[in-house]
Amino acid sequence: MGKTVLITGGAGFIGSHFAEYLIQRYPDYQIRVLDALTYAGRRENLATLEGNPRFTFIHGDVRDRQTVQRAMEGVDYVAHFAAETHVDRSILDPDAFITTDVYGTFTMLEVARQLGVERFVHVSTDEVYGSADEGAFSEQSPLRPSSPYAASKAGADLLAQAYYRTYGVPVLIVRPSNTFGPRQYPEKLIPFFTVRALHDEPLPLYGDGQQRRDWLYVGDHIRALDVVLHRGQVGEAYNIAGGNERTNIEVSRIILHTLGKPESLIQFVQDRPGHDRRYALDDSKLRALGWKPEADFETALRETVLWYAQHPEWWQPILQAQAEYRRFVERWYAGR
Ligand code: DAU
């Protein structure tokens, strides 16, 4: 039977991919996007959905209870992506992380409790576990966040758990690893370095570049969300791993090789404070629901890099704001 799905943060990177996916995969679903259109949320990301009678866009903030009430009225499923997500920004200026990620999630959960939705998927992150010096985190591992961003997401994750236990709000939590693909804001490692390399600008690699991330292609990520939304057990958390652990320097080299640029563009810079060395997840619980990642990492990364190279019209309008932000970052690091 047709469902109405509310996607918060649906004009952002992963949320917009999920909105596109659901509208194609479920022809009887109505998709409603609630997005504040901050710097990272862009209406252009939803271009393929505009004009579709099954799609509605609401411009508003998850911290505003009335807006959330209006957006969640008549909704069956919620996918809550809306958040401030960039670690460096949270180190420089944490306020919005606390208000949006923690208070915004609280507002979403409160309204879900009042209105009584069927399922509420809370999009958390692997960063809530902190650094994995060895082995891999399971969903039972303690939450030990390192950055203000990760702490704000841990707060939201714990609130979601509490709303399930205390009020029976039908919460499902996902904790995905580092995601990449088209339309990711060029402040995150892969799109940032790609756009810099396209301009023959140095790639500022933190510390020794040996930090490890487990890369998850956005297409695999949203298939996992589909599985959890429809088949996950309410009250449970699910890790989403990519199975592609690479050092940052390895990723940087693939970006440069794909674009035919020299490795001399790599510039080692002062490390990020509180920098997590490694992320690694045990995703067996999700795999037991029938999901596994399908993308080949090197191929997906090269295709992603080429997508940015071929779509300057997507990133050019935000380049000025990104350049101002980078100057802010550099001044902040220089003053430490
Ligand atoms: O693990 C999931 C998380 O992945 C998400 O919850 C976050 O929203 C997302 O931002 C991401 O966090 P990271 O800090 O791992 O991603 P970021 O792209 O900022 O950095 C990836 C790695 O690259 C990290 O070790 C820091 C390094 N890096 C990043 C930037 C922007 C650099 O060396 N230089 C840079 O300029």
mmCIF file of C-alpha atoms and ligand atoms in Angstrom:
data_model
loop_
_atom_site.group_PDB
_atom_site.id
_atom_site.type_symbol
_atom_site.label_atom_id
_atom_site.label_comp_id
_atom_site.label_asym_id
_atom_site.label_seq_id
_atom_site.Cartn_x
_atom_site.Cartn_y
_atom_site.Cartn_z
ATOM 1 C CA MET A 1 0.000 0.000 0.000
ATOM 2 C CA GLY A 2 1.235 3.508 -0.746
ATOM 3 C CA LYS A 3 3.052 5.305 2.025
ATOM 4 C CA THR A 4 3.893 8.932 2.655
ATOM 5 C CA VAL A 5 7.552 9.374 3.538
ATOM 6 C CA LEU A 6 9.016 12.487 5.143
ATOM 7 C CA ILE A 7 12.713 12.989 4.389
ATOM 8 C CA THR A 8 14.354 15.714 6.474
ATOM 9 C CA GLY A 9 17.525 17.128 4.952
ATOM 10 C CA GLY A 10 16.311 15.763 1.627
ATOM 11 C CA ALA A 11 17.972 18.580 -0.331
ATOM 12 C CA GLY A 12 21.379 17.478 0.934
ATOM 13 C CA PHE A 13 23.734 14.873 -0.479
ATOM 14 C CA ILE A 14 22.457 11.507 0.796
ATOM 15 C CA GLY A 15 18.894 12.676 1.467
ATOM 16 C CA SER A 16 18.411 13.755 -2.156
ATOM 17 C CA HIS A 17 19.696 10.412 -3.432
ATOM 18 C CA PHE A 18 17.275 8.646 -1.083
ATOM 19 C CA ALA A 19 14.329 10.796 -2.269
ATOM 20 C CA GLU A 20 15.128 9.992 -5.921
ATOM 21 C CA TYR A 21 15.516 6.313 -5.139
ATOM 22 C CA LEU A 22 12.220 5.983 -3.239
ATOM 23 C CA ILE A 23 10.184 7.760 -5.896
ATOM 24 C CA GLN A 24 11.512 5.402 -8.572
ATOM 25 C CA ARG A 25 11.423 2.207 -6.540
ATOM 26 C CA TYR A 26 7.953 2.700 -5.012
ATOM 27 C CA PRO A 27 5.540 4.136 -7.596
ATOM 28 C CA ASP A 28 2.732 4.426 -5.021
ATOM 29 C CA TYR A 29 4.770 6.389 -2.445
ATOM 30 C CA GLN A 30 4.413 10.111 -1.759
ATOM 31 C CA ILE A 31 7.717 11.813 -0.924
ATOM 32 C CA ARG A 32 7.810 14.916 1.219
ATOM 33 C CA VAL A 33 11.129 16.710 1.764
ATOM 34 C CA LEU A 34 11.679 19.101 4.667
ATOM 35 C CA ASP A 35 14.899 21.084 4.308
ATOM 36 C CA ALA A 36 16.194 24.346 5.753
ATOM 37 C CA LEU A 37 18.347 24.965 2.628
ATOM 38 C CA THR A 38 21.409 25.889 4.655
ATOM 39 C CA TYR A 39 24.713 26.079 2.782
ATOM 40 C CA ALA A 40 24.724 22.301 2.157
ATOM 41 C CA GLY A 41 21.065 21.826 1.220
ATOM 42 C CA ARG A 42 20.319 22.843 -2.356
ATOM 43 C CA ARG A 43 17.064 22.712 -4.276
ATOM 44 C CA GLU A 44 19.095 21.824 -7.409
ATOM 45 C CA ASN A 45 19.804 18.452 -5.803
ATOM 46 C CA LEU A 46 16.107 17.601 -6.212
ATOM 47 C CA ALA A 47 15.858 18.719 -9.843
ATOM 48 C CA THR A 48 14.704 15.286 -11.086
ATOM 49 C CA LEU A 49 11.752 15.347 -8.660
ATOM 50 C CA GLU A 50 10.451 18.859 -9.330
ATOM 51 C CA GLY A 51 7.036 18.764 -10.947
ATOM 52 C CA ASN A 52 6.372 15.162 -9.929
ATOM 53 C CA PRO A 53 2.866 15.032 -8.390
ATOM 54 C CA ARG A 54 4.144 12.540 -5.788
ATOM 55 C CA PHE A 55 6.774 14.986 -4.524
ATOM 56 C CA THR A 56 6.339 17.919 -2.134
ATOM 57 C CA PHE A 57 9.016 20.282 -0.853
ATOM 58 C CA ILE A 58 8.702 22.142 2.438
ATOM 59 C CA HIS A 59 11.260 24.820 3.235
ATOM 60 C CA GLY A 60 11.779 24.779 6.986
ATOM 61 C CA ASP A 61 13.940 23.971 9.963
ATOM 62 C CA VAL A 62 13.754 20.832 12.122
ATOM 63 C CA ARG A 63 14.257 23.045 15.202
ATOM 64 C CA ASP A 64 10.892 24.700 14.561
ATOM 65 C CA ARG A 65 8.129 22.595 16.159
ATOM 66 C CA GLN A 66 5.270 24.091 14.122
ATOM 67 C CA THR A 67 7.041 23.491 10.841
ATOM 68 C CA VAL A 68 7.838 19.921 11.838
ATOM 69 C CA GLN A 69 4.197 19.344 12.850
ATOM 70 C CA ARG A 70 2.992 20.595 9.488
ATOM 71 C CA ALA A 71 5.560 18.474 7.633
ATOM 72 C CA MET A 72 4.829 15.274 9.597
ATOM 73 C CA GLU A 73 1.031 15.479 9.407
ATOM 74 C CA GLY A 74 -0.293 12.360 7.634
ATOM 75 C CA VAL A 75 3.180 10.796 7.324
ATOM 76 C CA ASP A 76 3.731 7.011 7.659
ATOM 77 C CA TYR A 77 7.528 6.831 7.516
ATOM 78 C CA VAL A 78 10.212 9.320 8.535
ATOM 79 C CA ALA A 79 13.842 9.315 7.361
ATOM 80 C CA HIS A 80 15.638 11.917 9.471
ATOM 81 C CA PHE A 81 18.841 13.074 7.756
ATOM 82 C CA ALA A 82 18.738 16.800 8.589
ATOM 83 C CA ALA A 83 21.949 17.674 10.442
ATOM 84 C CA GLU A 84 25.095 19.724 10.432
ATOM 85 C CA THR A 85 27.643 17.128 9.322
ATOM 86 C CA HIS A 86 31.101 18.531 8.739
ATOM 87 C CA VAL A 87 33.668 17.763 11.443
ATOM 88 C CA ASP A 88 35.946 20.737 10.700
ATOM 89 C CA ARG A 89 33.035 23.178 10.915
ATOM 90 C CA SER A 90 32.032 21.670 14.263
ATOM 91 C CA ILE A 91 35.544 22.282 15.614
ATOM 92 C CA LEU A 92 35.528 25.913 14.477
ATOM 93 C CA ASP A 93 31.912 26.761 15.316
ATOM 94 C CA PRO A 94 29.940 24.091 17.207
ATOM 95 C CA ASP A 95 26.713 25.950 18.068
ATOM 96 C CA ALA A 96 24.614 24.915 15.070
ATOM 97 C CA PHE A 97 25.623 21.279 15.612
ATOM 98 C CA ILE A 98 24.115 21.235 19.065
ATOM 99 C CA THR A 99 20.927 23.044 18.100
ATOM 100 C CA THR A 100 20.245 21.251 14.803
ATOM 101 C CA ASP A 101 21.579 17.766 15.516
ATOM 102 C CA VAL A 102 20.470 17.418 19.142
ATOM 103 C CA TYR A 103 17.537 19.828 19.556
ATOM 104 C CA GLY A 104 16.320 19.272 15.987
ATOM 105 C CA THR A 105 16.231 15.514 16.542
ATOM 106 C CA PHE A 106 14.426 16.062 19.836
ATOM 107 C CA THR A 107 11.774 18.117 17.995
ATOM 108 C CA MET A 108 11.401 15.414 15.338
ATOM 109 C CA LEU A 109 10.996 12.687 17.966
ATOM 110 C CA GLU A 110 8.498 14.726 20.002
ATOM 111 C CA VAL A 111 6.307 15.356 16.966
ATOM 112 C CA ALA A 112 6.580 11.692 15.910
ATOM 113 C CA ARG A 113 5.422 10.742 19.404
ATOM 114 C CA GLN A 114 2.423 13.077 19.209
ATOM 115 C CA LEU A 115 1.396 12.175 15.671
ATOM 116 C CA GLY A 116 2.180 8.456 15.876
ATOM 117 C CA VAL A 117 4.210 7.564 12.750
ATOM 118 C CA GLU A 118 4.699 3.905 11.709
ATOM 119 C CA ARG A 119 8.503 3.956 11.393
ATOM 120 C CA PHE A 120 11.159 6.564 12.141
ATOM 121 C CA VAL A 121 14.637 6.000 10.683
ATOM 122 C CA HIS A 122 17.230 8.120 12.420
ATOM 123 C CA VAL A 123 20.383 8.588 10.345
ATOM 124 C CA SER A 124 23.286 8.552 12.798
ATOM 125 C CA THR A 125 26.971 7.959 11.917
ATOM 126 C CA ASP A 126 29.867 5.600 12.647
ATOM 127 C CA GLU A 127 31.594 8.594 14.263
ATOM 128 C CA VAL A 128 29.515 8.100 17.404
ATOM 129 C CA TYR A 129 31.826 5.177 18.301
ATOM 130 C CA GLY A 130 35.022 7.252 18.082
ATOM 131 C CA SER A 131 38.276 5.876 16.687
ATOM 132 C CA ALA A 132 38.642 2.113 16.112
ATOM 133 C CA ASP A 133 42.299 1.462 16.807
ATOM 134 C CA GLU A 134 41.784 -2.226 16.039
ATOM 135 C CA GLY A 135 38.908 -4.550 15.162
ATOM 136 C CA ALA A 136 35.475 -3.230 14.211
ATOM 137 C CA PHE A 137 32.609 -1.714 16.181
ATOM 138 C CA SER A 138 29.355 -3.595 16.588
ATOM 139 C CA GLU A 139 26.055 -1.882 17.402
ATOM 140 C CA GLN A 140 26.704 -2.803 21.063
ATOM 141 C CA SER A 141 30.012 -0.923 21.252
ATOM 142 C CA PRO A 142 30.055 2.088 23.576
ATOM 143 C CA LEU A 143 29.622 5.548 22.090
ATOM 144 C CA ARG A 144 32.846 7.558 22.498
ATOM 145 C CA PRO A 145 32.567 10.521 20.134
ATOM 146 C CA SER A 146 35.650 12.696 19.554
ATOM 147 C CA SER A 147 34.486 15.894 17.835
ATOM 148 C CA PRO A 148 31.641 18.275 18.680
ATOM 149 C CA TYR A 149 29.941 16.968 15.512
ATOM 150 C CA ALA A 150 30.249 13.335 16.606
ATOM 151 C CA ALA A 151 29.086 14.241 20.130
ATOM 152 C CA SER A 152 26.028 16.020 18.743
ATOM 153 C CA LYS A 153 25.195 12.949 16.660
ATOM 154 C CA ALA A 154 25.747 10.696 19.687
ATOM 155 C CA GLY A 155 23.312 12.884 21.646
ATOM 156 C CA ALA A 156 20.733 12.537 18.871
ATOM 157 C CA ASP A 157 21.329 8.770 18.629
ATOM 158 C CA LEU A 158 20.805 8.364 22.403
ATOM 159 C CA LEU A 159 17.657 10.500 22.330
ATOM 160 C CA ALA A 160 16.250 8.313 19.558
ATOM 161 C CA GLN A 161 16.951 5.206 21.668
ATOM 162 C CA ALA A 162 15.321 6.837 24.706
ATOM 163 C CA TYR A 163 12.191 7.750 22.723
ATOM 164 C CA TYR A 164 11.827 4.126 21.690
ATOM 165 C CA ARG A 165 12.317 2.791 25.232
ATOM 166 C CA THR A 166 10.293 5.435 27.053
ATOM 167 C CA TYR A 167 7.470 6.234 24.649
ATOM 168 C CA GLY A 168 7.585 3.375 22.136
ATOM 169 C CA VAL A 169 8.300 5.697 19.211
ATOM 170 C CA PRO A 170 9.119 3.166 16.426
ATOM 171 C CA VAL A 171 12.714 4.253 15.937
ATOM 172 C CA LEU A 172 15.320 2.484 13.787
ATOM 173 C CA ILE A 173 18.880 3.830 13.841
ATOM 174 C CA VAL A 174 21.467 3.547 11.083
ATOM 175 C CA ARG A 175 25.181 4.240 11.606
ATOM 176 C CA PRO A 176 26.813 4.532 8.180
ATOM 177 C CA SER A 177 30.497 4.906 7.382
ATOM 178 C CA ASN A 178 32.086 7.611 5.170
ATOM 179 C CA THR A 179 29.854 8.035 2.155
ATOM 180 C CA PHE A 180 30.861 9.379 -1.262
ATOM 181 C CA GLY A 181 29.260 10.007 -4.644
ATOM 182 C CA PRO A 182 27.875 12.796 -6.824
ATOM 183 C CA ARG A 183 26.412 15.947 -5.210
ATOM 184 C CA GLN A 184 28.405 15.806 -1.964
ATOM 185 C CA TYR A 185 29.267 19.303 -0.742
ATOM 186 C CA PRO A 186 32.895 20.073 -1.647
ATOM 187 C CA GLU A 187 34.079 20.433 1.950
ATOM 188 C CA LYS A 188 34.312 16.642 2.452
ATOM 189 C CA LEU A 189 37.576 14.946 1.502
ATOM 190 C CA ILE A 190 36.667 13.466 -1.906
ATOM 191 C CA PRO A 191 34.776 16.349 -3.568
ATOM 192 C CA PHE A 192 37.011 18.950 -1.871
ATOM 193 C CA PHE A 193 40.230 17.385 -3.148
ATOM 194 C CA THR A 194 38.702 16.773 -6.584
ATOM 195 C CA VAL A 195 37.706 20.404 -7.064
ATOM 196 C CA ARG A 196 41.086 21.590 -5.713
ATOM 197 C CA ALA A 197 42.948 19.249 -8.075
ATOM 198 C CA LEU A 198 40.860 20.462 -11.027
ATOM 199 C CA HIS A 199 42.185 23.950 -10.222
ATOM 200 C CA ASP A 200 45.776 22.662 -9.705
ATOM 201 C CA GLU A 201 45.567 23.781 -6.079
ATOM 202 C CA PRO A 202 47.353 21.907 -3.251
ATOM 203 C CA LEU A 203 45.414 19.192 -1.413
ATOM 204 C CA PRO A 204 45.769 19.852 2.362
ATOM 205 C CA LEU A 205 46.164 16.367 3.837
ATOM 206 C CA TYR A 206 45.928 16.336 7.625
ATOM 207 C CA GLY A 207 48.828 14.943 9.676
ATOM 208 C CA ASP A 208 50.586 11.987 8.039
ATOM 209 C CA GLY A 209 47.649 11.093 5.734
ATOM 210 C CA GLN A 210 47.606 7.576 7.231
ATOM 211 C CA GLN A 211 44.165 7.900 8.856
ATOM 212 C CA ARG A 212 41.824 5.197 7.615
ATOM 213 C CA ARG A 213 38.199 5.490 6.573
ATOM 214 C CA ASP A 214 35.809 2.788 5.338
ATOM 215 C CA TRP A 215 34.276 4.203 2.144
ATOM 216 C CA LEU A 216 30.642 3.527 1.289
ATOM 217 C CA TYR A 217 29.205 4.400 -2.134
ATOM 218 C CA VAL A 218 26.012 6.471 -1.873
ATOM 219 C CA GLY A 219 24.059 3.956 -3.989
ATOM 220 C CA ASP A 220 24.887 1.175 -1.514
ATOM 221 C CA HIS A 221 24.067 3.494 1.382
ATOM 222 C CA ILE A 222 20.527 4.245 0.199
ATOM 223 C CA ARG A 223 19.796 0.592 -0.585
ATOM 224 C CA ALA A 224 20.739 -0.141 3.021
ATOM 225 C CA LEU A 225 18.354 2.580 4.212
ATOM 226 C CA ASP A 226 15.583 1.037 2.111
ATOM 227 C CA VAL A 227 16.211 -2.357 3.737
ATOM 228 C CA VAL A 228 16.227 -0.923 7.269
ATOM 229 C CA LEU A 229 13.151 1.250 6.621
ATOM 230 C CA HIS A 230 11.118 -1.715 5.374
ATOM 231 C CA ARG A 231 12.634 -4.755 7.061
ATOM 232 C CA GLY A 232 14.597 -3.558 10.082
ATOM 233 C CA GLN A 233 13.447 -4.335 13.575
ATOM 234 C CA VAL A 234 12.026 -1.368 15.446
ATOM 235 C CA GLY A 235 14.192 -0.273 18.385
ATOM 236 C CA GLU A 236 17.394 -1.602 16.767
ATOM 237 C CA ALA A 237 20.513 0.096 15.408
ATOM 238 C CA TYR A 238 22.243 -1.046 12.197
ATOM 239 C CA ASN A 239 25.815 -0.310 11.105
ATOM 240 C CA ILE A 240 26.289 0.322 7.378
ATOM 241 C CA ALA A 241 29.859 -0.447 6.292
ATOM 242 C CA GLY A 242 31.399 0.008 2.860
ATOM 243 C CA GLY A 243 34.022 -2.724 3.210
ATOM 244 C CA ASN A 244 36.586 -0.393 1.593
ATOM 245 C CA GLU A 245 39.095 0.646 4.202
ATOM 246 C CA ARG A 246 41.700 2.993 2.701
ATOM 247 C CA THR A 247 44.155 5.563 4.024
ATOM 248 C CA ASN A 248 43.499 9.192 3.134
ATOM 249 C CA ILE A 249 46.692 9.311 1.111
ATOM 250 C CA GLU A 250 45.568 6.326 -0.968
ATOM 251 C CA VAL A 251 42.258 8.050 -1.708
ATOM 252 C CA SER A 252 44.069 11.304 -2.577
ATOM 253 C CA ARG A 253 46.338 9.465 -5.046
ATOM 254 C CA ILE A 254 43.379 7.839 -6.842
ATOM 255 C CA ILE A 255 41.731 11.269 -7.199
ATOM 256 C CA LEU A 256 44.934 12.730 -8.676
ATOM 257 C CA HIS A 257 45.559 9.781 -11.029
ATOM 258 C CA THR A 258 41.963 9.916 -12.280
ATOM 259 C CA LEU A 259 42.387 13.578 -13.194
ATOM 260 C CA GLY A 260 45.909 13.143 -14.574
ATOM 261 C CA LYS A 261 47.337 15.471 -11.919
ATOM 262 C CA PRO A 262 50.738 15.108 -10.177
ATOM 263 C CA GLU A 263 51.101 13.686 -6.656
ATOM 264 C CA SER A 264 53.159 16.774 -5.836
ATOM 265 C CA LEU A 265 49.802 18.543 -5.283
ATOM 266 C CA ILE A 266 49.536 16.673 -1.960
ATOM 267 C CA GLN A 267 50.545 19.009 0.859
ATOM 268 C CA PHE A 268 50.823 17.681 4.416
ATOM 269 C CA VAL A 269 49.311 20.174 6.868
ATOM 270 C CA GLN A 270 48.742 20.427 10.613
ATOM 271 C CA ASP A 271 46.477 17.638 11.877
ATOM 272 C CA ARG A 272 42.793 18.089 12.733
ATOM 273 C CA PRO A 273 42.425 18.297 16.565
ATOM 274 C CA GLY A 274 40.821 15.182 18.058
ATOM 275 C CA HIS A 275 41.264 13.455 14.671
ATOM 276 C CA ASP A 276 39.938 9.878 14.700
ATOM 277 C CA ARG A 277 42.620 7.580 13.316
ATOM 278 C CA ARG A 278 40.420 4.855 11.943
ATOM 279 C CA TYR A 279 36.758 3.917 11.479
ATOM 280 C CA ALA A 280 35.674 0.305 11.068
ATOM 281 C CA LEU A 281 32.260 -1.318 11.446
ATOM 282 C CA ASP A 282 30.902 -4.824 11.803
ATOM 283 C CA ASP A 283 27.843 -4.830 9.524
ATOM 284 C CA SER A 284 26.761 -8.474 10.004
ATOM 285 C CA LYS A 285 23.446 -7.420 11.556
ATOM 286 C CA LEU A 286 22.464 -5.509 8.422
ATOM 287 C CA ARG A 287 23.788 -8.239 6.113
ATOM 288 C CA ALA A 288 21.486 -10.685 7.913
ATOM 289 C CA LEU A 289 18.595 -8.615 6.473
ATOM 290 C CA GLY A 290 19.854 -9.403 2.957
ATOM 291 C CA TRP A 291 21.930 -6.291 2.154
ATOM 292 C CA LYS A 292 25.540 -6.108 1.040
ATOM 293 C CA PRO A 293 27.537 -3.333 -0.654
ATOM 294 C CA GLU A 294 27.819 -3.837 -4.420
ATOM 295 C CA ALA A 295 29.951 -1.006 -5.748
ATOM 296 C CA ASP A 296 33.577 -1.669 -6.629
ATOM 297 C CA PHE A 297 35.429 1.032 -4.695
ATOM 298 C CA GLU A 298 38.074 2.087 -7.271
ATOM 299 C CA THR A 299 35.484 2.191 -10.088
ATOM 300 C CA ALA A 300 32.926 4.114 -8.015
ATOM 301 C CA LEU A 301 35.570 6.570 -6.819
ATOM 302 C CA ARG A 302 36.867 7.223 -10.339
ATOM 303 C CA GLU A 303 33.295 7.685 -11.632
ATOM 304 C CA THR A 304 32.549 10.073 -8.775
ATOM 305 C CA VAL A 305 35.677 12.142 -9.459
ATOM 306 C CA LEU A 306 34.768 12.300 -13.156
ATOM 307 C CA TRP A 307 31.207 13.350 -12.274
ATOM 308 C CA TYR A 308 32.629 16.443 -10.513
ATOM 309 C CA ALA A 309 34.991 17.078 -13.415
ATOM 310 C CA GLN A 310 32.049 16.917 -15.846
ATOM 311 C CA HIS A 311 29.596 18.959 -13.756
ATOM 312 C CA PRO A 312 31.273 22.285 -12.920
ATOM 313 C CA GLU A 313 27.813 23.877 -13.174
ATOM 314 C CA TRP A 314 26.931 21.989 -9.967
ATOM 315 C CA TRP A 315 29.876 23.201 -7.862
ATOM 316 C CA GLN A 316 30.768 26.538 -9.443
ATOM 317 C CA PRO A 317 27.883 28.438 -7.760
ATOM 318 C CA ILE A 318 29.085 27.327 -4.306
ATOM 319 C CA LEU A 319 32.796 27.807 -4.908
ATOM 320 C CA GLN A 320 32.902 31.345 -3.541
ATOM 321 C CA ALA A 321 31.245 30.350 -0.227
ATOM 322 C CA GLN A 322 33.516 27.311 0.004
ATOM 323 C CA ALA A 323 36.617 29.471 -0.589
ATOM 324 C CA GLU A 324 35.551 31.857 2.198
ATOM 325 C CA TYR A 325 35.012 28.907 4.544
ATOM 326 C CA ARG A 326 38.460 27.511 3.696
ATOM 327 C CA ARG A 327 40.088 30.870 4.480
ATOM 328 C CA PHE A 328 38.314 30.739 7.857
ATOM 329 C CA VAL A 329 39.681 27.191 8.420
ATOM 330 C CA GLU A 330 43.201 28.216 7.472
ATOM 331 C CA ARG A 331 43.148 31.291 9.741
ATOM 332 C CA TRP A 332 41.861 29.139 12.596
ATOM 333 C CA TYR A 333 44.615 26.527 12.157
ATOM 334 C CA ALA A 334 47.285 29.221 11.784
ATOM 335 C CA GLY A 335 46.187 30.807 15.094
ATOM 336 C CA ARG A 336 46.354 27.563 17.145
HETATM 337 O O1 DAU B 1 32.119 8.409 9.051
HETATM 338 C C1 DAU B 1 30.974 9.093 8.697
HETATM 339 C C2 DAU B 1 31.285 10.544 8.709
HETATM 340 O O2 DAU B 1 32.177 10.784 7.646
HETATM 341 C C3 DAU B 1 30.053 11.413 8.605
HETATM 342 O O3 DAU B 1 29.263 11.218 9.745
HETATM 343 C C4 DAU B 1 30.451 12.864 8.490
HETATM 344 O O4 DAU B 1 29.306 13.646 8.275
HETATM 345 C C5 DAU B 1 31.417 13.050 7.356
HETATM 346 O O5 DAU B 1 31.845 14.394 7.334
HETATM 347 C C6 DAU B 1 32.591 12.111 7.464
HETATM 348 O O6 DAU B 1 33.507 12.534 8.492
HETATM 349 P P1 DAU B 1 35.080 12.593 8.243
HETATM 350 O O7 DAU B 1 35.693 13.579 9.149
HETATM 351 O O8 DAU B 1 35.673 11.223 8.210
HETATM 352 O O9 DAU B 1 35.065 13.144 6.714
HETATM 353 P P2 DAU B 1 35.931 14.220 5.936
HETATM 354 O O10 DAU B 1 35.551 14.095 4.493
HETATM 355 O O11 DAU B 1 35.877 15.560 6.559
HETATM 356 O O12 DAU B 1 37.406 13.668 6.119
HETATM 357 C C7 DAU B 1 37.777 12.379 5.709
HETATM 358 C C8 DAU B 1 39.216 12.176 6.120
HETATM 359 O O13 DAU B 1 40.038 13.053 5.349
HETATM 360 C C9 DAU B 1 39.485 12.504 7.571
HETATM 361 O O14 DAU B 1 40.456 11.595 8.100
HETATM 362 C C10 DAU B 1 40.084 13.901 7.528
HETATM 363 C C11 DAU B 1 40.796 13.928 6.195
HETATM 364 N N1 DAU B 1 40.853 15.254 5.557
HETATM 365 C C12 DAU B 1 39.678 15.921 5.328
HETATM 366 C C13 DAU B 1 39.679 17.183 4.793
HETATM 367 C C14 DAU B 1 38.388 17.923 4.546
HETATM 368 C C15 DAU B 1 42.081 15.822 5.207
HETATM 369 O O15 DAU B 1 43.158 15.193 5.397
HETATM 370 N N2 DAU B 1 42.096 17.073 4.677
HETATM 371 C C16 DAU B 1 40.946 17.802 4.468
HETATM 372 O O16 DAU B 1 41.026 18.948 3.990
#
